[in-house]
Amino acid sequence: GYGYETDDGIYFDISKFDGYGKLSRCNVDDALAGARVAVNTQKRHPADFALWKKAEKNHIMQWQSPWGMGYPGWHIECSTMSKKYLGDKFDIHTGGVDHIPIHHENEIAQSEAYEGHQVVNLWMHGEFMLVDGGKMSKSLGNVYTIDDLISRGYSPLAFRYFCLNTHYRNKLNFTFDGLSGAATAYNRLRSAISACADAPHADEQTAKKVVKQKDAVVAAVCDDLNFPLALGELWTMSKLPACREIYDCAVQLNALLGLDLHLPPETEDKQIDVPNDVKQIAEKRFAARQNKDWATSDALRNELDALGYTVLDSKTGYELKKK
């Protein structure tokens, strides 16, 4: 009774579902037409969404159905997959914040209408990552992969540490200066904790403080994944008198943080002699970065890479390393 047929498919009648809009707290009457498609005059409400689309002859997706050849609506794909792999009731459903007002509202409506009960207990939505305060896009040339970061001398775990310093419900602004700062902090924290592996056991008072800080880290993570607070509590632990208990706790907390903080930091490369032609390219690149000429900066970085050198940027300048 929730679906009805039109010339181009089967649509979900949102007026039949009392809870429509509960995730985004939107008023159904204010819902805008066609999140992905043009307005269909045969729809009972502009926000009614497709459960099944009747396929045109040249459409790439074609499956037989009671209404002829067609394909599923893009919302119902997720309900189908979650039911298959997670069942008719599960705890956590994640996604980007852009999915809240349309996609996830529709997923809730069709899943709960089908099952007759609440399907997802908790919805968690991540905010966007920005690059230098703006959108990340290929057209702007500011899309970076983990391999790109590695080629510039950054550890993937340093990037993870950088990400964990911002709550998942807040926007994260990626800059190489910020990543450099995070990499430095990460190595210092890793050095402080790994040094405790060979430290003596703590006295009773210090041991209690270590346990208290460990519990504080766990509590922060359990409070809506508050990793920024968790890292702060971990830093407090690392500043306690060095003892084996700090190291042991870090080993246990690695299951939550995934930062390998109990391992020693990577050995820093010794200072190298850099040929003049390589230095000149590096200086030109540094000047391009100062002028925010990212295209030239990337081109010169590629030249350095071809010559066998990695450049690490920082707030004060750069560092060259032999690959």
PDB file of C-alpha atoms in Angstrom:
ATOM      1  CA  GLY A   1       0.000   0.000   0.000  1.00  0.00           C
ATOM      2  CA  TYR A   2       2.979   2.338   0.084  1.00  0.00           C
ATOM      3  CA  GLY A   3       3.798   2.157  -3.609  1.00  0.00           C
ATOM      4  CA  TYR A   4       1.923   3.246  -6.740  1.00  0.00           C
ATOM      5  CA  GLU A   5       2.584   2.959 -10.449  1.00  0.00           C
ATOM      6  CA  THR A   6       3.155   5.717 -13.007  1.00  0.00           C
ATOM      7  CA  ASP A   7       4.162   5.626 -16.637  1.00  0.00           C
ATOM      8  CA  ASP A   8       7.861   5.539 -15.743  1.00  0.00           C
ATOM      9  CA  GLY A   9       7.982   3.421 -12.590  1.00  0.00           C
ATOM     10  CA  ILE A  10       6.838   2.557  -9.099  1.00  0.00           C
ATOM     11  CA  TYR A  11       6.946   5.348  -6.522  1.00  0.00           C
ATOM     12  CA  PHE A  12       6.802   5.464  -2.721  1.00  0.00           C
ATOM     13  CA  ASP A  13       3.900   7.531  -1.380  1.00  0.00           C
ATOM     14  CA  ILE A  14       5.498   9.486   1.481  1.00  0.00           C
ATOM     15  CA  SER A  15       2.060  10.614   2.737  1.00  0.00           C
ATOM     16  CA  LYS A  16       1.387   6.995   3.765  1.00  0.00           C
ATOM     17  CA  PHE A  17       4.483   6.909   6.019  1.00  0.00           C
ATOM     18  CA  ASP A  18       3.864   8.868   9.225  1.00  0.00           C
ATOM     19  CA  GLY A  19       7.523   9.167  10.176  1.00  0.00           C
ATOM     20  CA  TYR A  20       8.783  10.699   6.942  1.00  0.00           C
ATOM     21  CA  GLY A  21      11.221  13.531   7.706  1.00  0.00           C
ATOM     22  CA  LYS A  22      12.122  12.382  11.220  1.00  0.00           C
ATOM     23  CA  LEU A  23      15.856  12.079  10.518  1.00  0.00           C
ATOM     24  CA  SER A  24      16.326  15.571   9.087  1.00  0.00           C
ATOM     25  CA  ARG A  25      13.360  16.993  11.034  1.00  0.00           C
ATOM     26  CA  CYS A  26      11.966  18.363   7.791  1.00  0.00           C
ATOM     27  CA  ASN A  27       8.357  19.250   7.084  1.00  0.00           C
ATOM     28  CA  VAL A  28       7.005  16.992   4.354  1.00  0.00           C
ATOM     29  CA  ASP A  29       5.088  19.911   2.856  1.00  0.00           C
ATOM     30  CA  ASP A  30       8.376  21.769   2.449  1.00  0.00           C
ATOM     31  CA  ALA A  31      10.154  18.875   0.724  1.00  0.00           C
ATOM     32  CA  LEU A  32      11.486  19.904  -2.667  1.00  0.00           C
ATOM     33  CA  ALA A  33      10.832  18.006  -5.850  1.00  0.00           C
ATOM     34  CA  GLY A  34      13.268  15.673  -7.545  1.00  0.00           C
ATOM     35  CA  ALA A  35      16.507  15.295  -5.642  1.00  0.00           C
ATOM     36  CA  ARG A  36      17.958  13.523  -8.682  1.00  0.00           C
ATOM     37  CA  VAL A  37      15.291  13.674 -11.396  1.00  0.00           C
ATOM     38  CA  ALA A  38      12.974  16.197 -12.994  1.00  0.00           C
ATOM     39  CA  VAL A  39       9.466  16.717 -11.632  1.00  0.00           C
ATOM     40  CA  ASN A  40       7.021  13.962 -12.632  1.00  0.00           C
ATOM     41  CA  THR A  41       3.472  15.277 -12.950  1.00  0.00           C
ATOM     42  CA  GLN A  42       2.090  11.793 -12.246  1.00  0.00           C
ATOM     43  CA  LYS A  43       3.622  11.745  -8.776  1.00  0.00           C
ATOM     44  CA  ARG A  44       1.169  12.299  -5.904  1.00  0.00           C
ATOM     45  CA  HIS A  45       3.711  14.435  -4.037  1.00  0.00           C
ATOM     46  CA  PRO A  46       6.845  16.067  -5.463  1.00  0.00           C
ATOM     47  CA  ALA A  47       9.009  14.274  -2.865  1.00  0.00           C
ATOM     48  CA  ASP A  48       7.686  10.784  -3.673  1.00  0.00           C
ATOM     49  CA  PHE A  49      10.683   8.733  -4.765  1.00  0.00           C
ATOM     50  CA  ALA A  50      11.226   5.853  -7.169  1.00  0.00           C
ATOM     51  CA  LEU A  51      11.334   2.281  -5.905  1.00  0.00           C
ATOM     52  CA  TRP A  52      11.569   0.875  -9.433  1.00  0.00           C
ATOM     53  CA  LYS A  53      12.129   2.557 -12.772  1.00  0.00           C
ATOM     54  CA  LYS A  54      10.826   1.309 -16.090  1.00  0.00           C
ATOM     55  CA  ALA A  55      13.823   1.159 -18.384  1.00  0.00           C
ATOM     56  CA  GLU A  56      14.029   2.691 -21.826  1.00  0.00           C
ATOM     57  CA  LYS A  57      15.211   0.304 -24.517  1.00  0.00           C
ATOM     58  CA  ASN A  58      18.745   1.737 -24.623  1.00  0.00           C
ATOM     59  CA  HIS A  59      19.201   1.838 -20.821  1.00  0.00           C
ATOM     60  CA  ILE A  60      22.201  -0.145 -19.571  1.00  0.00           C
ATOM     61  CA  MET A  61      20.276  -1.667 -16.627  1.00  0.00           C
ATOM     62  CA  GLN A  62      17.526  -4.112 -17.591  1.00  0.00           C
ATOM     63  CA  TRP A  63      15.795  -6.644 -15.327  1.00  0.00           C
ATOM     64  CA  GLN A  64      12.435  -8.318 -15.776  1.00  0.00           C
ATOM     65  CA  SER A  65       9.693  -7.263 -13.371  1.00  0.00           C
ATOM     66  CA  PRO A  66       5.858  -7.342 -13.128  1.00  0.00           C
ATOM     67  CA  TRP A  67       5.954  -3.885 -14.759  1.00  0.00           C
ATOM     68  CA  GLY A  68       8.253  -4.819 -17.627  1.00  0.00           C
ATOM     69  CA  MET A  69      12.005  -4.380 -17.971  1.00  0.00           C
ATOM     70  CA  GLY A  70      13.516  -1.976 -15.462  1.00  0.00           C
ATOM     71  CA  TYR A  71      15.905  -1.318 -12.589  1.00  0.00           C
ATOM     72  CA  PRO A  72      15.780  -0.369  -8.884  1.00  0.00           C
ATOM     73  CA  GLY A  73      15.663   3.205  -7.591  1.00  0.00           C
ATOM     74  CA  TRP A  74      18.925   4.434  -6.141  1.00  0.00           C
ATOM     75  CA  HIS A  75      17.545   4.606  -2.569  1.00  0.00           C
ATOM     76  CA  ILE A  76      16.277   1.029  -2.482  1.00  0.00           C
ATOM     77  CA  GLU A  77      19.684  -0.366  -3.391  1.00  0.00           C
ATOM     78  CA  CYS A  78      20.922   0.512   0.108  1.00  0.00           C
ATOM     79  CA  SER A  79      17.904  -0.961   1.898  1.00  0.00           C
ATOM     80  CA  THR A  80      18.376  -4.174  -0.086  1.00  0.00           C
ATOM     81  CA  MET A  81      22.085  -4.459   0.666  1.00  0.00           C
ATOM     82  CA  SER A  82      21.713  -3.683   4.376  1.00  0.00           C
ATOM     83  CA  LYS A  83      18.932  -6.257   4.740  1.00  0.00           C
ATOM     84  CA  LYS A  84      21.004  -8.904   2.962  1.00  0.00           C
ATOM     85  CA  TYR A  85      24.201  -8.354   4.931  1.00  0.00           C
ATOM     86  CA  LEU A  86      23.007  -6.900   8.263  1.00  0.00           C
ATOM     87  CA  GLY A  87      19.443  -8.169   8.676  1.00  0.00           C
ATOM     88  CA  ASP A  88      16.174  -6.383   9.396  1.00  0.00           C
ATOM     89  CA  LYS A  89      17.572  -4.548  12.454  1.00  0.00           C
ATOM     90  CA  PHE A  90      21.101  -3.263  13.051  1.00  0.00           C
ATOM     91  CA  ASP A  91      22.812  -0.716  15.236  1.00  0.00           C
ATOM     92  CA  ILE A  92      24.760   1.831  13.197  1.00  0.00           C
ATOM     93  CA  HIS A  93      24.294   3.284   9.725  1.00  0.00           C
ATOM     94  CA  THR A  94      26.900   5.777   8.514  1.00  0.00           C
ATOM     95  CA  GLY A  95      27.144   8.179   5.609  1.00  0.00           C
ATOM     96  CA  GLY A  96      27.944  11.736   4.591  1.00  0.00           C
ATOM     97  CA  VAL A  97      25.913  14.696   5.838  1.00  0.00           C
ATOM     98  CA  ASP A  98      24.673  15.285   2.306  1.00  0.00           C
ATOM     99  CA  HIS A  99      22.663  12.049   2.549  1.00  0.00           C
ATOM    100  CA  ILE A 100      20.536  13.172   5.505  1.00  0.00           C
ATOM    101  CA  PRO A 101      17.683  15.145   3.871  1.00  0.00           C
ATOM    102  CA  ILE A 102      16.919  12.913   0.878  1.00  0.00           C
ATOM    103  CA  HIS A 103      18.697   9.578   0.551  1.00  0.00           C
ATOM    104  CA  HIS A 104      18.589   8.444   4.167  1.00  0.00           C
ATOM    105  CA  GLU A 105      15.059   9.776   4.750  1.00  0.00           C
ATOM    106  CA  ASN A 106      13.925   7.667   1.815  1.00  0.00           C
ATOM    107  CA  GLU A 107      15.898   4.656   2.984  1.00  0.00           C
ATOM    108  CA  ILE A 108      14.248   4.872   6.408  1.00  0.00           C
ATOM    109  CA  ALA A 109      10.796   5.184   4.873  1.00  0.00           C
ATOM    110  CA  GLN A 110      11.038   2.195   2.554  1.00  0.00           C
ATOM    111  CA  SER A 111      12.888  -0.059   5.025  1.00  0.00           C
ATOM    112  CA  GLU A 112      10.523   0.590   7.919  1.00  0.00           C
ATOM    113  CA  ALA A 113       7.441   0.390   5.701  1.00  0.00           C
ATOM    114  CA  TYR A 114       8.616  -3.006   4.472  1.00  0.00           C
ATOM    115  CA  GLU A 115       9.703  -4.426   7.841  1.00  0.00           C
ATOM    116  CA  GLY A 116       7.009  -2.844   9.995  1.00  0.00           C
ATOM    117  CA  HIS A 117       9.496  -1.702  12.645  1.00  0.00           C
ATOM    118  CA  GLN A 118      12.528   0.527  13.185  1.00  0.00           C
ATOM    119  CA  VAL A 119      15.503  -0.904  11.298  1.00  0.00           C
ATOM    120  CA  VAL A 120      18.462   1.323  12.265  1.00  0.00           C
ATOM    121  CA  ASN A 121      19.118   2.262  15.884  1.00  0.00           C
ATOM    122  CA  LEU A 122      21.692   4.993  15.288  1.00  0.00           C
ATOM    123  CA  TRP A 123      22.560   7.194  12.311  1.00  0.00           C
ATOM    124  CA  MET A 124      26.038   8.726  12.188  1.00  0.00           C
ATOM    125  CA  HIS A 125      26.951  11.246   9.500  1.00  0.00           C
ATOM    126  CA  GLY A 126      30.423  12.505   8.686  1.00  0.00           C
ATOM    127  CA  GLU A 127      31.129  16.084   7.633  1.00  0.00           C
ATOM    128  CA  PHE A 128      33.130  17.015   4.546  1.00  0.00           C
ATOM    129  CA  MET A 129      36.878  17.329   4.191  1.00  0.00           C
ATOM    130  CA  LEU A 130      38.038  20.641   2.740  1.00  0.00           C
ATOM    131  CA  VAL A 131      41.410  21.372   1.136  1.00  0.00           C
ATOM    132  CA  ASP A 132      42.999  24.744   1.935  1.00  0.00           C
ATOM    133  CA  GLY A 133      39.555  25.950   3.055  1.00  0.00           C
ATOM    134  CA  GLY A 134      37.791  25.006  -0.178  1.00  0.00           C
ATOM    135  CA  LYS A 135      36.198  22.094  -1.946  1.00  0.00           C
ATOM    136  CA  MET A 136      38.292  19.117  -3.007  1.00  0.00           C
ATOM    137  CA  SER A 137      37.877  18.488  -6.721  1.00  0.00           C
ATOM    138  CA  LYS A 138      39.847  17.200  -9.688  1.00  0.00           C
ATOM    139  CA  SER A 139      39.174  20.404 -11.630  1.00  0.00           C
ATOM    140  CA  LEU A 140      40.974  22.405  -8.936  1.00  0.00           C
ATOM    141  CA  GLY A 141      43.884  19.978  -8.906  1.00  0.00           C
ATOM    142  CA  ASN A 142      43.706  19.501  -5.137  1.00  0.00           C
ATOM    143  CA  VAL A 143      42.700  15.853  -4.888  1.00  0.00           C
ATOM    144  CA  TYR A 144      45.331  13.873  -2.982  1.00  0.00           C
ATOM    145  CA  THR A 145      45.589  10.152  -2.364  1.00  0.00           C
ATOM    146  CA  ILE A 146      47.435   8.329   0.390  1.00  0.00           C
ATOM    147  CA  ASP A 147      50.080   7.434  -2.201  1.00  0.00           C
ATOM    148  CA  ASP A 148      50.522  11.170  -2.889  1.00  0.00           C
ATOM    149  CA  LEU A 149      51.104  11.801   0.812  1.00  0.00           C
ATOM    150  CA  ILE A 150      53.609   8.951   0.997  1.00  0.00           C
ATOM    151  CA  SER A 151      55.488  10.333  -2.007  1.00  0.00           C
ATOM    152  CA  ARG A 152      55.788  13.629  -0.126  1.00  0.00           C
ATOM    153  CA  GLY A 153      57.275  11.859   2.877  1.00  0.00           C
ATOM    154  CA  TYR A 154      54.216  11.609   5.130  1.00  0.00           C
ATOM    155  CA  SER A 155      53.237   8.450   6.971  1.00  0.00           C
ATOM    156  CA  PRO A 156      49.647   7.217   6.465  1.00  0.00           C
ATOM    157  CA  LEU A 157      49.375   6.976  10.255  1.00  0.00           C
ATOM    158  CA  ALA A 158      50.377  10.639  10.568  1.00  0.00           C
ATOM    159  CA  PHE A 159      47.441  11.420   8.267  1.00  0.00           C
ATOM    160  CA  ARG A 160      45.200   9.265  10.465  1.00  0.00           C
ATOM    161  CA  TYR A 161      46.409  11.191  13.519  1.00  0.00           C
ATOM    162  CA  PHE A 162      45.642  14.441  11.665  1.00  0.00           C
ATOM    163  CA  CYS A 163      42.095  13.258  10.925  1.00  0.00           C
ATOM    164  CA  LEU A 164      41.437  12.103  14.492  1.00  0.00           C
ATOM    165  CA  ASN A 165      42.132  15.618  15.778  1.00  0.00           C
ATOM    166  CA  THR A 166      38.794  16.755  14.309  1.00  0.00           C
ATOM    167  CA  HIS A 167      35.440  15.309  15.354  1.00  0.00           C
ATOM    168  CA  TYR A 168      33.682  13.435  12.556  1.00  0.00           C
ATOM    169  CA  ARG A 169      30.693  15.790  12.754  1.00  0.00           C
ATOM    170  CA  ASN A 170      32.890  18.845  12.122  1.00  0.00           C
ATOM    171  CA  LYS A 171      34.416  19.887   8.810  1.00  0.00           C
ATOM    172  CA  LEU A 172      38.064  18.937   8.437  1.00  0.00           C
ATOM    173  CA  ASN A 173      40.298  21.413   6.596  1.00  0.00           C
ATOM    174  CA  PHE A 174      43.291  19.663   5.060  1.00  0.00           C
ATOM    175  CA  THR A 175      46.484  21.662   4.526  1.00  0.00           C
ATOM    176  CA  PHE A 176      50.043  20.397   4.209  1.00  0.00           C
ATOM    177  CA  ASP A 177      51.077  22.749   6.994  1.00  0.00           C
ATOM    178  CA  GLY A 178      48.472  21.147   9.216  1.00  0.00           C
ATOM    179  CA  LEU A 179      49.585  17.672   8.205  1.00  0.00           C
ATOM    180  CA  SER A 180      53.225  18.568   8.916  1.00  0.00           C
ATOM    181  CA  GLY A 181      52.272  19.775  12.374  1.00  0.00           C
ATOM    182  CA  ALA A 182      50.254  16.630  13.009  1.00  0.00           C
ATOM    183  CA  ALA A 183      53.154  14.456  11.823  1.00  0.00           C
ATOM    184  CA  THR A 184      55.506  16.180  14.262  1.00  0.00           C
ATOM    185  CA  ALA A 185      53.068  15.784  17.165  1.00  0.00           C
ATOM    186  CA  TYR A 186      52.388  12.171  16.232  1.00  0.00           C
ATOM    187  CA  ASN A 187      56.088  11.283  16.243  1.00  0.00           C
ATOM    188  CA  ARG A 188      56.606  13.004  19.594  1.00  0.00           C
ATOM    189  CA  LEU A 189      53.695  11.124  21.154  1.00  0.00           C
ATOM    190  CA  ARG A 190      54.866   7.843  19.629  1.00  0.00           C
ATOM    191  CA  SER A 191      58.400   8.471  20.885  1.00  0.00           C
ATOM    192  CA  ALA A 192      57.230   9.276  24.427  1.00  0.00           C
ATOM    193  CA  ILE A 193      55.058   6.180  24.714  1.00  0.00           C
ATOM    194  CA  SER A 194      57.399   3.689  23.041  1.00  0.00           C
ATOM    195  CA  ALA A 195      60.191   4.856  25.357  1.00  0.00           C
ATOM    196  CA  CYS A 196      58.150   3.475  28.252  1.00  0.00           C
ATOM    197  CA  ALA A 197      58.581  -0.086  26.974  1.00  0.00           C
ATOM    198  CA  ASP A 198      61.848  -0.437  28.903  1.00  0.00           C
ATOM    199  CA  ALA A 199      60.857   1.829  31.805  1.00  0.00           C
ATOM    200  CA  PRO A 200      60.440   0.454  35.347  1.00  0.00           C
ATOM    201  CA  HIS A 201      56.992  -0.252  36.739  1.00  0.00           C
ATOM    202  CA  ALA A 202      55.184   2.674  38.343  1.00  0.00           C
ATOM    203  CA  ASP A 203      54.558   3.249  42.006  1.00  0.00           C
ATOM    204  CA  GLU A 204      50.987   2.743  43.202  1.00  0.00           C
ATOM    205  CA  GLN A 205      49.982   6.397  42.882  1.00  0.00           C
ATOM    206  CA  THR A 206      51.309   6.781  39.316  1.00  0.00           C
ATOM    207  CA  ALA A 207      49.798   3.443  38.273  1.00  0.00           C
ATOM    208  CA  LYS A 208      46.367   4.675  39.371  1.00  0.00           C
ATOM    209  CA  LYS A 209      46.842   7.852  37.323  1.00  0.00           C
ATOM    210  CA  VAL A 210      47.734   5.795  34.247  1.00  0.00           C
ATOM    211  CA  VAL A 211      44.583   3.680  34.632  1.00  0.00           C
ATOM    212  CA  LYS A 212      42.527   6.839  35.139  1.00  0.00           C
ATOM    213  CA  GLN A 213      43.845   8.304  31.876  1.00  0.00           C
ATOM    214  CA  LYS A 214      43.284   5.050  30.010  1.00  0.00           C
ATOM    215  CA  ASP A 215      39.657   5.031  31.187  1.00  0.00           C
ATOM    216  CA  ALA A 216      39.339   8.668  30.112  1.00  0.00           C
ATOM    217  CA  VAL A 217      40.530   7.782  26.590  1.00  0.00           C
ATOM    218  CA  VAL A 218      37.986   4.957  26.340  1.00  0.00           C
ATOM    219  CA  ALA A 219      35.202   7.171  27.720  1.00  0.00           C
ATOM    220  CA  ALA A 220      35.953   9.876  25.146  1.00  0.00           C
ATOM    221  CA  VAL A 221      35.796   7.401  22.255  1.00  0.00           C
ATOM    222  CA  CYS A 222      32.542   5.972  23.623  1.00  0.00           C
ATOM    223  CA  ASP A 223      31.077   9.505  23.757  1.00  0.00           C
ATOM    224  CA  ASP A 224      30.133   9.874  20.078  1.00  0.00           C
ATOM    225  CA  LEU A 225      33.653   8.958  18.913  1.00  0.00           C
ATOM    226  CA  ASN A 226      35.259  12.025  20.494  1.00  0.00           C
ATOM    227  CA  PHE A 227      38.764  11.197  19.267  1.00  0.00           C
ATOM    228  CA  PRO A 228      40.109  14.758  19.696  1.00  0.00           C
ATOM    229  CA  LEU A 229      39.387  14.526  23.437  1.00  0.00           C
ATOM    230  CA  ALA A 230      40.741  10.966  23.518  1.00  0.00           C
ATOM    231  CA  LEU A 231      44.060  12.130  22.064  1.00  0.00           C
ATOM    232  CA  GLY A 232      44.203  14.912  24.637  1.00  0.00           C
ATOM    233  CA  GLU A 233      43.746  12.396  27.450  1.00  0.00           C
ATOM    234  CA  LEU A 234      46.439  10.224  25.882  1.00  0.00           C
ATOM    235  CA  TRP A 235      48.852  13.163  25.815  1.00  0.00           C
ATOM    236  CA  THR A 236      48.167  13.674  29.532  1.00  0.00           C
ATOM    237  CA  MET A 237      49.051  10.017  30.124  1.00  0.00           C
ATOM    238  CA  SER A 238      52.280  10.351  28.130  1.00  0.00           C
ATOM    239  CA  LYS A 239      53.428  13.211  30.381  1.00  0.00           C
ATOM    240  CA  LEU A 240      53.184  11.123  33.547  1.00  0.00           C
ATOM    241  CA  PRO A 241      56.478   9.772  34.962  1.00  0.00           C
ATOM    242  CA  ALA A 242      57.767   7.190  32.478  1.00  0.00           C
ATOM    243  CA  CYS A 243      56.691   3.676  33.430  1.00  0.00           C
ATOM    244  CA  ARG A 244      55.937   0.314  31.843  1.00  0.00           C
ATOM    245  CA  GLU A 245      52.213   0.772  32.593  1.00  0.00           C
ATOM    246  CA  ILE A 246      51.976   3.634  30.057  1.00  0.00           C
ATOM    247  CA  TYR A 247      53.342   1.390  27.330  1.00  0.00           C
ATOM    248  CA  ASP A 248      51.027  -1.500  28.263  1.00  0.00           C
ATOM    249  CA  CYS A 249      47.999   0.795  28.165  1.00  0.00           C
ATOM    250  CA  ALA A 250      49.028   2.139  24.762  1.00  0.00           C
ATOM    251  CA  VAL A 251      49.161  -1.433  23.432  1.00  0.00           C
ATOM    252  CA  GLN A 252      45.589  -1.987  24.621  1.00  0.00           C
ATOM    253  CA  LEU A 253      44.364   1.391  23.351  1.00  0.00           C
ATOM    254  CA  ASN A 254      45.721   0.663  19.892  1.00  0.00           C
ATOM    255  CA  ALA A 255      42.575  -1.423  19.324  1.00  0.00           C
ATOM    256  CA  LEU A 256      40.617   1.859  19.591  1.00  0.00           C
ATOM    257  CA  LEU A 257      43.030   4.316  18.007  1.00  0.00           C
ATOM    258  CA  GLY A 258      44.898   2.271  15.395  1.00  0.00           C
ATOM    259  CA  LEU A 259      47.932   4.542  15.628  1.00  0.00           C
ATOM    260  CA  ASP A 260      50.686   2.064  16.634  1.00  0.00           C
ATOM    261  CA  LEU A 261      51.680   4.452  19.405  1.00  0.00           C
ATOM    262  CA  HIS A 262      53.480   1.668  21.270  1.00  0.00           C
ATOM    263  CA  LEU A 263      55.984   1.316  18.417  1.00  0.00           C
ATOM    264  CA  PRO A 264      59.056   3.549  18.092  1.00  0.00           C
ATOM    265  CA  PRO A 265      58.841   6.364  15.537  1.00  0.00           C
ATOM    266  CA  GLU A 266      60.452   5.859  12.182  1.00  0.00           C
ATOM    267  CA  THR A 267      64.173   6.713  12.124  1.00  0.00           C
ATOM    268  CA  GLU A 268      64.817  10.154  10.726  1.00  0.00           C
ATOM    269  CA  ASP A 269      67.077  10.270   7.663  1.00  0.00           C
ATOM    270  CA  LYS A 270      70.499  11.802   8.129  1.00  0.00           C
ATOM    271  CA  GLN A 271      71.181  15.139   6.503  1.00  0.00           C
ATOM    272  CA  ILE A 272      72.066  14.727   2.839  1.00  0.00           C
ATOM    273  CA  ASP A 273      74.116  16.670   0.320  1.00  0.00           C
ATOM    274  CA  VAL A 274      71.754  18.074  -2.298  1.00  0.00           C
ATOM    275  CA  PRO A 275      73.057  19.019  -5.773  1.00  0.00           C
ATOM    276  CA  ASN A 276      72.661  22.678  -6.743  1.00  0.00           C
ATOM    277  CA  ASP A 277      70.273  21.968  -9.624  1.00  0.00           C
ATOM    278  CA  VAL A 278      67.973  20.090  -7.235  1.00  0.00           C
ATOM    279  CA  LYS A 279      68.143  22.947  -4.716  1.00  0.00           C
ATOM    280  CA  GLN A 280      67.196  25.448  -7.438  1.00  0.00           C
ATOM    281  CA  ILE A 281      64.120  23.430  -8.398  1.00  0.00           C
ATOM    282  CA  ALA A 282      63.152  23.147  -4.730  1.00  0.00           C
ATOM    283  CA  GLU A 283      63.526  26.917  -4.253  1.00  0.00           C
ATOM    284  CA  LYS A 284      61.375  27.627  -7.333  1.00  0.00           C
ATOM    285  CA  ARG A 285      58.746  25.269  -5.964  1.00  0.00           C
ATOM    286  CA  PHE A 286      58.850  26.958  -2.567  1.00  0.00           C
ATOM    287  CA  ALA A 287      58.322  30.334  -4.257  1.00  0.00           C
ATOM    288  CA  ALA A 288      55.392  28.911  -6.239  1.00  0.00           C
ATOM    289  CA  ARG A 289      53.806  27.669  -3.014  1.00  0.00           C
ATOM    290  CA  GLN A 290      54.258  31.069  -1.413  1.00  0.00           C
ATOM    291  CA  ASN A 291      52.366  32.549  -4.370  1.00  0.00           C
ATOM    292  CA  LYS A 292      49.729  29.771  -4.148  1.00  0.00           C
ATOM    293  CA  ASP A 293      50.634  28.647  -7.657  1.00  0.00           C
ATOM    294  CA  TRP A 294      49.734  25.030  -6.961  1.00  0.00           C
ATOM    295  CA  ALA A 295      49.992  23.845 -10.572  1.00  0.00           C
ATOM    296  CA  THR A 296      53.621  24.997 -10.852  1.00  0.00           C
ATOM    297  CA  SER A 297      54.343  23.652  -7.380  1.00  0.00           C
ATOM    298  CA  ASP A 298      53.073  20.192  -8.311  1.00  0.00           C
ATOM    299  CA  ALA A 299      54.951  20.208 -11.626  1.00  0.00           C
ATOM    300  CA  LEU A 300      58.221  21.052  -9.857  1.00  0.00           C
ATOM    301  CA  ARG A 301      57.542  18.433  -7.209  1.00  0.00           C
ATOM    302  CA  ASN A 302      57.244  15.884 -10.014  1.00  0.00           C
ATOM    303  CA  GLU A 303      60.619  17.049 -11.347  1.00  0.00           C
ATOM    304  CA  LEU A 304      62.169  16.507  -7.936  1.00  0.00           C
ATOM    305  CA  ASP A 305      60.527  13.113  -7.728  1.00  0.00           C
ATOM    306  CA  ALA A 306      62.006  12.133 -11.098  1.00  0.00           C
ATOM    307  CA  LEU A 307      65.436  13.186  -9.833  1.00  0.00           C
ATOM    308  CA  GLY A 308      65.008  10.921  -6.793  1.00  0.00           C
ATOM    309  CA  TYR A 309      64.082  13.457  -4.121  1.00  0.00           C
ATOM    310  CA  THR A 310      61.052  13.829  -1.860  1.00  0.00           C
ATOM    311  CA  VAL A 311      60.140  17.261  -0.532  1.00  0.00           C
ATOM    312  CA  LEU A 312      58.458  17.692   2.865  1.00  0.00           C
ATOM    313  CA  ASP A 313      56.652  20.989   3.369  1.00  0.00           C
ATOM    314  CA  SER A 314      56.312  22.771   6.699  1.00  0.00           C
ATOM    315  CA  LYS A 315      55.126  26.124   7.982  1.00  0.00           C
ATOM    316  CA  THR A 316      58.647  27.544   7.842  1.00  0.00           C
ATOM    317  CA  GLY A 317      59.893  26.026   4.590  1.00  0.00           C
ATOM    318  CA  TYR A 318      60.682  22.580   3.284  1.00  0.00           C
ATOM    319  CA  GLU A 319      63.023  19.637   3.637  1.00  0.00           C
ATOM    320  CA  LEU A 320      64.503  17.467   0.903  1.00  0.00           C
ATOM    321  CA  LYS A 321      65.027  13.742   1.369  1.00  0.00           C
ATOM    322  CA  LYS A 322      66.748  11.280  -0.902  1.00  0.00           C
ATOM    323  CA  LYS A 323      64.326   8.555  -1.993  1.00  0.00           C
TER     324      LYS A 323
END
